[in-house]
mmCIF file of N, CA and C in Angstrom:
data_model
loop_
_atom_site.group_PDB
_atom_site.id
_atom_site.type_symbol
_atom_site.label_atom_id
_atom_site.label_comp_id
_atom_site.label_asym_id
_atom_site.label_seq_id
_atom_site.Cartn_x
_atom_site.Cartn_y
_atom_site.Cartn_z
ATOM 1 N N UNK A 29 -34.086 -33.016 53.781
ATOM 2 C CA UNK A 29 -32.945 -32.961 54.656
ATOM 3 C C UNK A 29 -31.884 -32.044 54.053
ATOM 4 N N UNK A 30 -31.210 -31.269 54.720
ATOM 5 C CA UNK A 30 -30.090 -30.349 54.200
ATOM 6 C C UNK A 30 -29.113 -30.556 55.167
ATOM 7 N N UNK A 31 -27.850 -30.775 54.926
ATOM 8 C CA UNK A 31 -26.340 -31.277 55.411
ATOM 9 C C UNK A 31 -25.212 -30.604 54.655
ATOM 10 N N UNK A 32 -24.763 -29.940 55.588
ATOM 11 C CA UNK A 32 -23.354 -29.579 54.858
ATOM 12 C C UNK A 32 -22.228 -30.648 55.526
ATOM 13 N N UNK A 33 -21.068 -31.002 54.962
ATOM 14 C CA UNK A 33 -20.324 -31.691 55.631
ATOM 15 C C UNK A 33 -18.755 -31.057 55.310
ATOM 16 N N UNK A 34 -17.836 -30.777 56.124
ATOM 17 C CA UNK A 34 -16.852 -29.887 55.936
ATOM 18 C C UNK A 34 -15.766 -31.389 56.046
ATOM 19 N N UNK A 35 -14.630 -31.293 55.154
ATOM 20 C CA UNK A 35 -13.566 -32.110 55.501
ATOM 21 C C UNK A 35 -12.483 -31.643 54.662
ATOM 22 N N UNK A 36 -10.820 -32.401 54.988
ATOM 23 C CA UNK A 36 -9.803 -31.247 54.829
ATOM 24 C C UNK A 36 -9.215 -30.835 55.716
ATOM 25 N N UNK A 37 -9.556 -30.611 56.730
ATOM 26 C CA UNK A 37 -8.799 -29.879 58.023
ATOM 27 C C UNK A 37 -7.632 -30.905 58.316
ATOM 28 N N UNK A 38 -6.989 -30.296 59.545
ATOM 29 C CA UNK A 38 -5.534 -31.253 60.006
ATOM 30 C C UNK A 38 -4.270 -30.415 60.152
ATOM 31 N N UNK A 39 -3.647 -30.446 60.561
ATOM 32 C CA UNK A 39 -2.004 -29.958 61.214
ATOM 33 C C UNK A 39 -1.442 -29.736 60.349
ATOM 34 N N UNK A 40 -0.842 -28.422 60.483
ATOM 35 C CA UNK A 40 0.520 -28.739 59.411
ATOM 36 C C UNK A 40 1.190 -27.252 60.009
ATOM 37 N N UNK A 41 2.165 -26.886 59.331
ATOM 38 C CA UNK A 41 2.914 -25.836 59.467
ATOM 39 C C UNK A 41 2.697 -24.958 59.343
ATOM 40 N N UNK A 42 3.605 -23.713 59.491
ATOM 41 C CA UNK A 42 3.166 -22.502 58.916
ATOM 42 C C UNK A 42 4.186 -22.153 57.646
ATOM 43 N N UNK A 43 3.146 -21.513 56.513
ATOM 44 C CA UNK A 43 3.598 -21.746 55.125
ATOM 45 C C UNK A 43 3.175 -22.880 54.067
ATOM 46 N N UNK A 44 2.590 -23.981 54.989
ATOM 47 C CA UNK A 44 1.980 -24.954 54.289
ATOM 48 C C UNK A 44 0.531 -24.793 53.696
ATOM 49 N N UNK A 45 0.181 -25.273 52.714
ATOM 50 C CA UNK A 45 -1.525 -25.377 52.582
ATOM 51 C C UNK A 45 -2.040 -26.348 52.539
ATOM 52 N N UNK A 46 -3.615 -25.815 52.771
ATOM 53 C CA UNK A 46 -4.852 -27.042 53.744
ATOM 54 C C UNK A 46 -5.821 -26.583 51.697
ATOM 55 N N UNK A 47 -6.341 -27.551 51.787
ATOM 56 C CA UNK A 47 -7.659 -27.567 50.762
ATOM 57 C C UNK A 47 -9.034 -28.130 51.935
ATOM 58 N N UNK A 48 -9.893 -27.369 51.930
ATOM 59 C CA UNK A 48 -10.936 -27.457 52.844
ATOM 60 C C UNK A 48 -12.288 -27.564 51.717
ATOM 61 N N UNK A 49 -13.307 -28.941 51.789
ATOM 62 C CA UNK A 49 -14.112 -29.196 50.833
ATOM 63 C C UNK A 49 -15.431 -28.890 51.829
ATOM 64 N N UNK A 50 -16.700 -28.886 51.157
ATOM 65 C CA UNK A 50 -17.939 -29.008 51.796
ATOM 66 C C UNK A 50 -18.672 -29.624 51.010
ATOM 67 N N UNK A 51 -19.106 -30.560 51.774
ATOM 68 C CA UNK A 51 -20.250 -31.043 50.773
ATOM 69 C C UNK A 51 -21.694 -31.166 51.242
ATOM 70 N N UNK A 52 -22.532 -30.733 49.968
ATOM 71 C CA UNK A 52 -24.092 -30.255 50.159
ATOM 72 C C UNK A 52 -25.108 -30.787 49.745
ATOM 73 N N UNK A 53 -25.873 -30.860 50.815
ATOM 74 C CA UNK A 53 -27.055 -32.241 50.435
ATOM 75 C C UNK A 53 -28.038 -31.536 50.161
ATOM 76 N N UNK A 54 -28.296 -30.403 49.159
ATOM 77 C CA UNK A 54 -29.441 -29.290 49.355
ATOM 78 C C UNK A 54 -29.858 -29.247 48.141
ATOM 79 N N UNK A 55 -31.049 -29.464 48.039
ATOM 80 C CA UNK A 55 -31.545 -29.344 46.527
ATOM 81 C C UNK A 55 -31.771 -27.586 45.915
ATOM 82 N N UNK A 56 -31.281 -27.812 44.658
ATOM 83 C CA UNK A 56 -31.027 -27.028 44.507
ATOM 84 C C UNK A 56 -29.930 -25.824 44.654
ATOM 85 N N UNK A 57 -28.682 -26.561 44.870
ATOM 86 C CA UNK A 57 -27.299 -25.714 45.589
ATOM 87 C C UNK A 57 -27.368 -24.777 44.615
ATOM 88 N N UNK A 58 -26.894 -24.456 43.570
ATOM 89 C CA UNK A 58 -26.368 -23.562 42.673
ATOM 90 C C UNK A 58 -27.342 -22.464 42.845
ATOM 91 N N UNK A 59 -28.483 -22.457 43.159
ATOM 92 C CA UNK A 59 -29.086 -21.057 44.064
ATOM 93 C C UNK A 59 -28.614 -20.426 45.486
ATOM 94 N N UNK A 60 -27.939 -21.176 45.848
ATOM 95 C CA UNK A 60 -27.611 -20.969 47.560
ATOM 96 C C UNK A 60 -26.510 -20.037 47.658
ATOM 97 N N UNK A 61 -26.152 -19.027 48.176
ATOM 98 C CA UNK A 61 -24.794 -18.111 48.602
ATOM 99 C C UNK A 61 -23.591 -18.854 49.500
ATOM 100 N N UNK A 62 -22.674 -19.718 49.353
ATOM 101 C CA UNK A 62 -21.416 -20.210 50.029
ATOM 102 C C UNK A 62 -20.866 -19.680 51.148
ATOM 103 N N UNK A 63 -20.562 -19.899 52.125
ATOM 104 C CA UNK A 63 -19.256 -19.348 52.557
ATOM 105 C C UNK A 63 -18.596 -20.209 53.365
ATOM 106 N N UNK A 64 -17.362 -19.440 53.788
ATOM 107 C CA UNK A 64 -15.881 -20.109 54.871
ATOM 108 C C UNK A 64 -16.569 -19.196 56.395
ATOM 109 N N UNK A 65 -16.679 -20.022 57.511
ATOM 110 C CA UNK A 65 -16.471 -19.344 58.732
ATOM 111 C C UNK A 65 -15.625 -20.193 59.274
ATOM 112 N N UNK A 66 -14.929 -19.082 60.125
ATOM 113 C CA UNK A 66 -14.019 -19.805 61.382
ATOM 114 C C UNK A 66 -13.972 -19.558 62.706
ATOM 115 N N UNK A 67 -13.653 -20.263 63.767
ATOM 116 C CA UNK A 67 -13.811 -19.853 65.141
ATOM 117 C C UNK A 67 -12.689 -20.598 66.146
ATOM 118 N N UNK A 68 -12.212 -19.659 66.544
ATOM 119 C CA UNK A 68 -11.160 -19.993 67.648
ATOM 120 C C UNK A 68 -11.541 -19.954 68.707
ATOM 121 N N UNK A 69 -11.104 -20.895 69.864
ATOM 122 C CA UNK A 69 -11.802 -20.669 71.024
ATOM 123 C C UNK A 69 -11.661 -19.377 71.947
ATOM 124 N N UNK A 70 -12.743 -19.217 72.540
ATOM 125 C CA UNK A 70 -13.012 -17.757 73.144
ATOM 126 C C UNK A 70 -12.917 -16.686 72.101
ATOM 127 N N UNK A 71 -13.045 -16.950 70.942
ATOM 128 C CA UNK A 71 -13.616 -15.792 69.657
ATOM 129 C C UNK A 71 -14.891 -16.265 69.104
ATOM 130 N N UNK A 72 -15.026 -15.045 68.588
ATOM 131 C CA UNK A 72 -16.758 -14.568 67.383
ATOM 132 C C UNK A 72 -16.418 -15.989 66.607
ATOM 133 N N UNK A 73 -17.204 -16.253 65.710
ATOM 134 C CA UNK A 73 -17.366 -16.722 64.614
ATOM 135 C C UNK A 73 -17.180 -16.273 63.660
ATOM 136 N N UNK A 74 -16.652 -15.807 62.837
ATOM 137 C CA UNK A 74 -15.880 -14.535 61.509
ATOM 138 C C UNK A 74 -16.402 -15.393 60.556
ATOM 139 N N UNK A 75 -16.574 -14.351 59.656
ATOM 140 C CA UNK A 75 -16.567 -14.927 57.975
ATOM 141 C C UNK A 75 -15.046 -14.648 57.720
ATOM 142 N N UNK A 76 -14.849 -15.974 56.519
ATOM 143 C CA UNK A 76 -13.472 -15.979 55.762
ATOM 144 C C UNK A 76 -13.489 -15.821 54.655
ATOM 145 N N UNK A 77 -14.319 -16.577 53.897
ATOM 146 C CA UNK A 77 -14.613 -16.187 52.762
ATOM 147 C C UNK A 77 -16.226 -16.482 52.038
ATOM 148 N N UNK A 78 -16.462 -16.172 51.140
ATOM 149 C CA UNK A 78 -17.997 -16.226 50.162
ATOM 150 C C UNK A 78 -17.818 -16.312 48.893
ATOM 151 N N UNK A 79 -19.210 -17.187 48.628
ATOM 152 C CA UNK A 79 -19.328 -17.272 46.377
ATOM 153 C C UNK A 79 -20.619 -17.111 46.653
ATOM 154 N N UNK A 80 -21.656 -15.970 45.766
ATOM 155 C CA UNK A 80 -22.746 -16.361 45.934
ATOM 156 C C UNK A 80 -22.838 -17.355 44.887
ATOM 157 N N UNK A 81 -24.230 -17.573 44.629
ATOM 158 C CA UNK A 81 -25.198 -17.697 43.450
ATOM 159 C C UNK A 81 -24.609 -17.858 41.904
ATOM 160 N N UNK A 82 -24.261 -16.233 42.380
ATOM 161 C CA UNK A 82 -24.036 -15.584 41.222
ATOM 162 C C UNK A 82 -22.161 -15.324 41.272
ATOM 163 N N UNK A 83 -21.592 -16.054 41.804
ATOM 164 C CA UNK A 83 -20.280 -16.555 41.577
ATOM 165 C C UNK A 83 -19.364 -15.013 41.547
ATOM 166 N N UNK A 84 -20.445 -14.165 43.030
ATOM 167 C CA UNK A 84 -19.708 -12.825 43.267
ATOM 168 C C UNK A 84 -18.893 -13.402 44.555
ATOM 169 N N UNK A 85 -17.525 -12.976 44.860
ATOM 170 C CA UNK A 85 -16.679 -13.480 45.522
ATOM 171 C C UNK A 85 -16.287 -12.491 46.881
ATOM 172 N N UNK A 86 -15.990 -12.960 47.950
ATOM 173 C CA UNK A 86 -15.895 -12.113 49.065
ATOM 174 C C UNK A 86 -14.698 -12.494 50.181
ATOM 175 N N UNK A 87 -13.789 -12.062 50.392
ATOM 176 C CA UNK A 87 -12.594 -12.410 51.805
ATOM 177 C C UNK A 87 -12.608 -11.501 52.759
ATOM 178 N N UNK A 88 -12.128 -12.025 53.892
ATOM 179 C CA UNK A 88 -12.008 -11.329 54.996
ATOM 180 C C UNK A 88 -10.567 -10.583 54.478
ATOM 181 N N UNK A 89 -10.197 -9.880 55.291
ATOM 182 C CA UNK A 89 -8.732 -8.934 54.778
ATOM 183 C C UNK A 89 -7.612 -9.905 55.342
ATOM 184 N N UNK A 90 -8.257 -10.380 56.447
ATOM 185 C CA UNK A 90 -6.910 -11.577 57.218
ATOM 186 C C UNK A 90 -6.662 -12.593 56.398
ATOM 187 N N UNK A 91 -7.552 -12.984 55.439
ATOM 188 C CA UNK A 91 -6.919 -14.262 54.406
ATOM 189 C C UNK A 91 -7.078 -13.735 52.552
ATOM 190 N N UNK A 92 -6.850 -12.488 52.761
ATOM 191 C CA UNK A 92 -7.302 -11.804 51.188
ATOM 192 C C UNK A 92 -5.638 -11.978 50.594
ATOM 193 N N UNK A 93 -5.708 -12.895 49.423
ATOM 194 C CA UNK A 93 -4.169 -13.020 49.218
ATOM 195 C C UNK A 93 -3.906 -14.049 48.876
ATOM 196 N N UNK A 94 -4.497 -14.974 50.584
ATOM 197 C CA UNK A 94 -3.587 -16.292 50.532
ATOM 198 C C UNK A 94 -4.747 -17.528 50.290
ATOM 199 N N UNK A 95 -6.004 -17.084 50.859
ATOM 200 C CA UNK A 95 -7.137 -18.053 50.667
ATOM 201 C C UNK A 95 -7.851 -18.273 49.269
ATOM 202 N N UNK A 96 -8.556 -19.060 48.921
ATOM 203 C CA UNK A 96 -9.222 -19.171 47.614
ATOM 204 C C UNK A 96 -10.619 -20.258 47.773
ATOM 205 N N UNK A 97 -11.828 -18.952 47.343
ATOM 206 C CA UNK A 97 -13.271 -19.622 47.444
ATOM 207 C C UNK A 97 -13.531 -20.423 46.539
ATOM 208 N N UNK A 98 -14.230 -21.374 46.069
ATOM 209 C CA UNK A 98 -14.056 -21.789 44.451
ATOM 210 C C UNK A 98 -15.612 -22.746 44.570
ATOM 211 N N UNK A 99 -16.805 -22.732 44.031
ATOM 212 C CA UNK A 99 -17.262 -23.903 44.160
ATOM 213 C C UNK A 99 -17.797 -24.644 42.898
ATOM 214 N N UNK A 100 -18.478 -25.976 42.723
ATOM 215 C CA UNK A 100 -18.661 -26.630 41.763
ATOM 216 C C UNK A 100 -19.952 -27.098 41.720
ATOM 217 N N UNK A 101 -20.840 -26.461 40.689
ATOM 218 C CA UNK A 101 -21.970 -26.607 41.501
ATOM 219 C C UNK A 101 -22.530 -28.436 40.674
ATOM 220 N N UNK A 102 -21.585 -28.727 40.129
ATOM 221 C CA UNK A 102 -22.092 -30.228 39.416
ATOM 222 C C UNK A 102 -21.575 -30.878 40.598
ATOM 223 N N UNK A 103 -20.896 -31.128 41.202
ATOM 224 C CA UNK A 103 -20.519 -31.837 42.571
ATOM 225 C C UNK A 103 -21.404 -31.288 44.154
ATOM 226 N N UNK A 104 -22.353 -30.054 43.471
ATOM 227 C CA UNK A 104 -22.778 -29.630 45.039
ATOM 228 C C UNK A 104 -21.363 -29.504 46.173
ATOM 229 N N UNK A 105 -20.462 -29.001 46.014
ATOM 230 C CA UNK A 105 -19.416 -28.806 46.936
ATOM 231 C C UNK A 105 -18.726 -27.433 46.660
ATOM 232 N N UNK A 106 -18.229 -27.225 47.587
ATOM 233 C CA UNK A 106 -17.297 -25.631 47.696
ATOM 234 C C UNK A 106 -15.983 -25.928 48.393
ATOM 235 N N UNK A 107 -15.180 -25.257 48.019
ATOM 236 C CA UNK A 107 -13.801 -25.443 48.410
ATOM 237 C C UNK A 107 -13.507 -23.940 48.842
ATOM 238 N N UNK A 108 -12.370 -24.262 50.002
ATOM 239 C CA UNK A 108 -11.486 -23.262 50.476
ATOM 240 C C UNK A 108 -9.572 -23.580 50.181
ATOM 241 N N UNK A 109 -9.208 -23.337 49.518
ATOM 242 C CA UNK A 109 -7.780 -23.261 49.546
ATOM 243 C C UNK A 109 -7.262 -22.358 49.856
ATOM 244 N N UNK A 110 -6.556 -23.112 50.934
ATOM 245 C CA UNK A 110 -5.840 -22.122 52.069
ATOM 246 C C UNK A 110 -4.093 -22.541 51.996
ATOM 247 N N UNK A 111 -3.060 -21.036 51.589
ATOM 248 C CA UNK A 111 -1.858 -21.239 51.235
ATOM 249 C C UNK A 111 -1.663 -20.659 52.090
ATOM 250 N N UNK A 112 0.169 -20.276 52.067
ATOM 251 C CA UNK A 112 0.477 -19.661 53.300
ATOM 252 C C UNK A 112 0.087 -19.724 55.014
ATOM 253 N N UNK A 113 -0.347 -20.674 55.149
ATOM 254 C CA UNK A 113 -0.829 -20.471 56.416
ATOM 255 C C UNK A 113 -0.023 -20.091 57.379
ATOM 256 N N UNK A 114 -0.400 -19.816 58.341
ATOM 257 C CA UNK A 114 -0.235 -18.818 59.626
ATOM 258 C C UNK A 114 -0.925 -19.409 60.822
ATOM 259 N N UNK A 115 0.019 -19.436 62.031
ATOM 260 C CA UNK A 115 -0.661 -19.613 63.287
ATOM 261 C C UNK A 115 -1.612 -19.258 63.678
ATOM 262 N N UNK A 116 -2.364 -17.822 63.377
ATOM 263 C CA UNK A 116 -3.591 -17.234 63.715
ATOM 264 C C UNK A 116 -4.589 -17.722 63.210
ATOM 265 N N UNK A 117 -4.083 -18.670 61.672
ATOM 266 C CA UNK A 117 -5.504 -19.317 61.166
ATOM 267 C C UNK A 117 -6.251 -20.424 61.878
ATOM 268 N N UNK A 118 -5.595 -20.930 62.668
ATOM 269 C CA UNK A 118 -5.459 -21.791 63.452
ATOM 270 C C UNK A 118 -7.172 -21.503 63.693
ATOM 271 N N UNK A 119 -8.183 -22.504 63.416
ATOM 272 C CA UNK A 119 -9.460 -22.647 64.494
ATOM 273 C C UNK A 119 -10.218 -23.547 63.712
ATOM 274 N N UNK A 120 -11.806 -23.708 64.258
ATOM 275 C CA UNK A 120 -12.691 -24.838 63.466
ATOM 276 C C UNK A 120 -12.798 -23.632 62.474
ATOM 277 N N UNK A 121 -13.007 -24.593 61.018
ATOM 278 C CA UNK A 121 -13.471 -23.914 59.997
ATOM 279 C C UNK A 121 -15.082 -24.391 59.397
ATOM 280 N N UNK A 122 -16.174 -23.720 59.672
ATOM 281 C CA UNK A 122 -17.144 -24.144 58.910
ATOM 282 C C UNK A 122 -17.664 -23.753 57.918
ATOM 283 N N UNK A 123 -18.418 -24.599 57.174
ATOM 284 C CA UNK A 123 -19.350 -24.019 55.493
ATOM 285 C C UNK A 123 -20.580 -23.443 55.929
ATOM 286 N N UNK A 124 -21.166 -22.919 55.649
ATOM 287 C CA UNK A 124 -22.783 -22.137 55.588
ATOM 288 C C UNK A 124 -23.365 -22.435 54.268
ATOM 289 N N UNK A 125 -24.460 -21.888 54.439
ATOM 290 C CA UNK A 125 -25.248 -21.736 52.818
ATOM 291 C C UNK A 125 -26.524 -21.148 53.307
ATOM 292 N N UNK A 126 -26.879 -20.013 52.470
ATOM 293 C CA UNK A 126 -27.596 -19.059 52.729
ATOM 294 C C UNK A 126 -28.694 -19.252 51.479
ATOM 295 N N UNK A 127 -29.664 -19.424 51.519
ATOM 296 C CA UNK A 127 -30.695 -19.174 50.806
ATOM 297 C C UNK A 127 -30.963 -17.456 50.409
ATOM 298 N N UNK A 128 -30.557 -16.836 51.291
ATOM 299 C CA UNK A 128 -30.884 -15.370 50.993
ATOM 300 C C UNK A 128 -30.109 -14.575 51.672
ATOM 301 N N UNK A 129 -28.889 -13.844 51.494
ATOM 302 C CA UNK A 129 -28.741 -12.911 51.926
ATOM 303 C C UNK A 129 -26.977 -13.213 52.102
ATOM 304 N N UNK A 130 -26.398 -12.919 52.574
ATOM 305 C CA UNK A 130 -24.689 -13.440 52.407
ATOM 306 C C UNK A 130 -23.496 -12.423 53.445
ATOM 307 N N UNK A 131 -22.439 -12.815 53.688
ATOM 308 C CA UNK A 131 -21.552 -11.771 54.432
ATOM 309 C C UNK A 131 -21.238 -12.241 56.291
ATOM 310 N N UNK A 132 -22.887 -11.895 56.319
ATOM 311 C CA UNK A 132 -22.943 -12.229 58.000
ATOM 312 C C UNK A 132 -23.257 -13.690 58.739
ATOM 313 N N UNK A 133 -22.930 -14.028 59.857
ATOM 314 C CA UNK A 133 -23.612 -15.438 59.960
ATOM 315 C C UNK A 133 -24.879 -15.558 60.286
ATOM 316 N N UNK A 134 -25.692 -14.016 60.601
ATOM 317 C CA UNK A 134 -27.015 -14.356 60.511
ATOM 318 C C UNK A 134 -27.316 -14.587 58.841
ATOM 319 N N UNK A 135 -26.869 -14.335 58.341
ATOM 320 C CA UNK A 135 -27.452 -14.422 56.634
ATOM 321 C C UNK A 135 -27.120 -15.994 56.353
ATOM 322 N N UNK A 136 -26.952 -16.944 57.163
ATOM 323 C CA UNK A 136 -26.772 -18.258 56.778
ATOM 324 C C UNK A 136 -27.985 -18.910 57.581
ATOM 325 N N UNK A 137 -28.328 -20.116 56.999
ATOM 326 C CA UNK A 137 -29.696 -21.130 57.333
ATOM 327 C C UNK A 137 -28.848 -22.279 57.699
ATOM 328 N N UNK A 138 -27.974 -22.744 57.268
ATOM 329 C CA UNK A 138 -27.394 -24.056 57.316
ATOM 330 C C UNK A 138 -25.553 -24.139 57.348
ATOM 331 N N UNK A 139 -25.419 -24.575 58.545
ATOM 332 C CA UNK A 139 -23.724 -25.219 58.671
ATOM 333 C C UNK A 139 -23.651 -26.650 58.925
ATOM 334 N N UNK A 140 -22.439 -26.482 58.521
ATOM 335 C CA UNK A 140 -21.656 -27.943 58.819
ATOM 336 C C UNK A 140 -21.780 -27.837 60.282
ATOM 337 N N UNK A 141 -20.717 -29.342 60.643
ATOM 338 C CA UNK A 141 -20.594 -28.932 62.251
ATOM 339 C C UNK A 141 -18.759 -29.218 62.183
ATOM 340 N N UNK A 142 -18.239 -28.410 60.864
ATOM 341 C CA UNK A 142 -16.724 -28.084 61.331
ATOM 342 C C UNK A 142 -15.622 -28.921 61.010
ATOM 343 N N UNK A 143 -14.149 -28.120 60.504
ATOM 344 C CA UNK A 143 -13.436 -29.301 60.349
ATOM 345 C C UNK A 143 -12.058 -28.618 61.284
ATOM 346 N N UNK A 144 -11.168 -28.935 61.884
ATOM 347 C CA UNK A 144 -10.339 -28.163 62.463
ATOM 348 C C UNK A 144 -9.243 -28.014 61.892
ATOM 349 N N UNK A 145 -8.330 -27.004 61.717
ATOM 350 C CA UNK A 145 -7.296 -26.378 60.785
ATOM 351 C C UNK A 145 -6.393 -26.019 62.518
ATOM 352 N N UNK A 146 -5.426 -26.779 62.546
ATOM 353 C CA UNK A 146 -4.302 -26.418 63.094
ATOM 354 C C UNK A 146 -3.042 -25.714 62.568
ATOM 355 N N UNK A 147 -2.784 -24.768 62.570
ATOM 356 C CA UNK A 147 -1.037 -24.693 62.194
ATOM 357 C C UNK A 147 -0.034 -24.233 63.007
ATOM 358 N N UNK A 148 0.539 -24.816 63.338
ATOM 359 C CA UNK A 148 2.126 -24.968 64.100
ATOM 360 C C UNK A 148 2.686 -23.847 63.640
ATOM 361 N N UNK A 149 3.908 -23.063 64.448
ATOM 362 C CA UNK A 149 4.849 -22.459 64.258
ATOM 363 C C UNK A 149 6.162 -23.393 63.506
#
């Protein structure tokens, strides 16, 4: 069985920060490539951020700054810390994990099913 489970999400302001966790039921995580996607309604699905494997790191330009990938592979979990937030961040945020390949959401095998990140003006 493989499960990601995303939690963390919730309301808050703009300027405030969210810590967004995932947790991974996958044997063998510390081989797997990470990432942050997000989706607003009536938008794509975007990547936000990535860790592979090999603890090479990746952001979108819209959260390069204020976001932070980080994961642990003795807990099987990955974190997103998200500062500064902004109204536009506003959407579901999900985890992936890619057995092979990283960046795109075809390069992922496995998501969560989402945690939602609101922020208010």
């Amino acid at each position: 069985q493989v499960q990601l489970v995303e939690s963390g999400g919730g309301l808050v302001q703009a300027g405030d920060s969210l810590r967004l966790s995932c947790a991974a039921s996958i044997r063998s995580f510390s081989g797997y490539n990470m990432a942050w996607f997000r989706q607003a309604p009536g938008k794509e699905r975007a990547f936000m951020a990535g860790i592979t494997w090999t603890f090479s790191i990746a952001y979108a330009d819209s959260v390069k700054g204020r976001f932070t990938i980080s994961r642990d592979n003795a807990k099987n979990t990955v974190y997103l810390q998200m500062d500064s937030l902004k109204p536009e961040d506003t959407a579901e945020y999900y985890c992936a994990a890619s057995g092979r390949g990283a960046g795109s959401a075809a390069a992922y095998d496995y998501w969560g099913q989402g945690t939602q990140v609101t922020v208010s003006s």
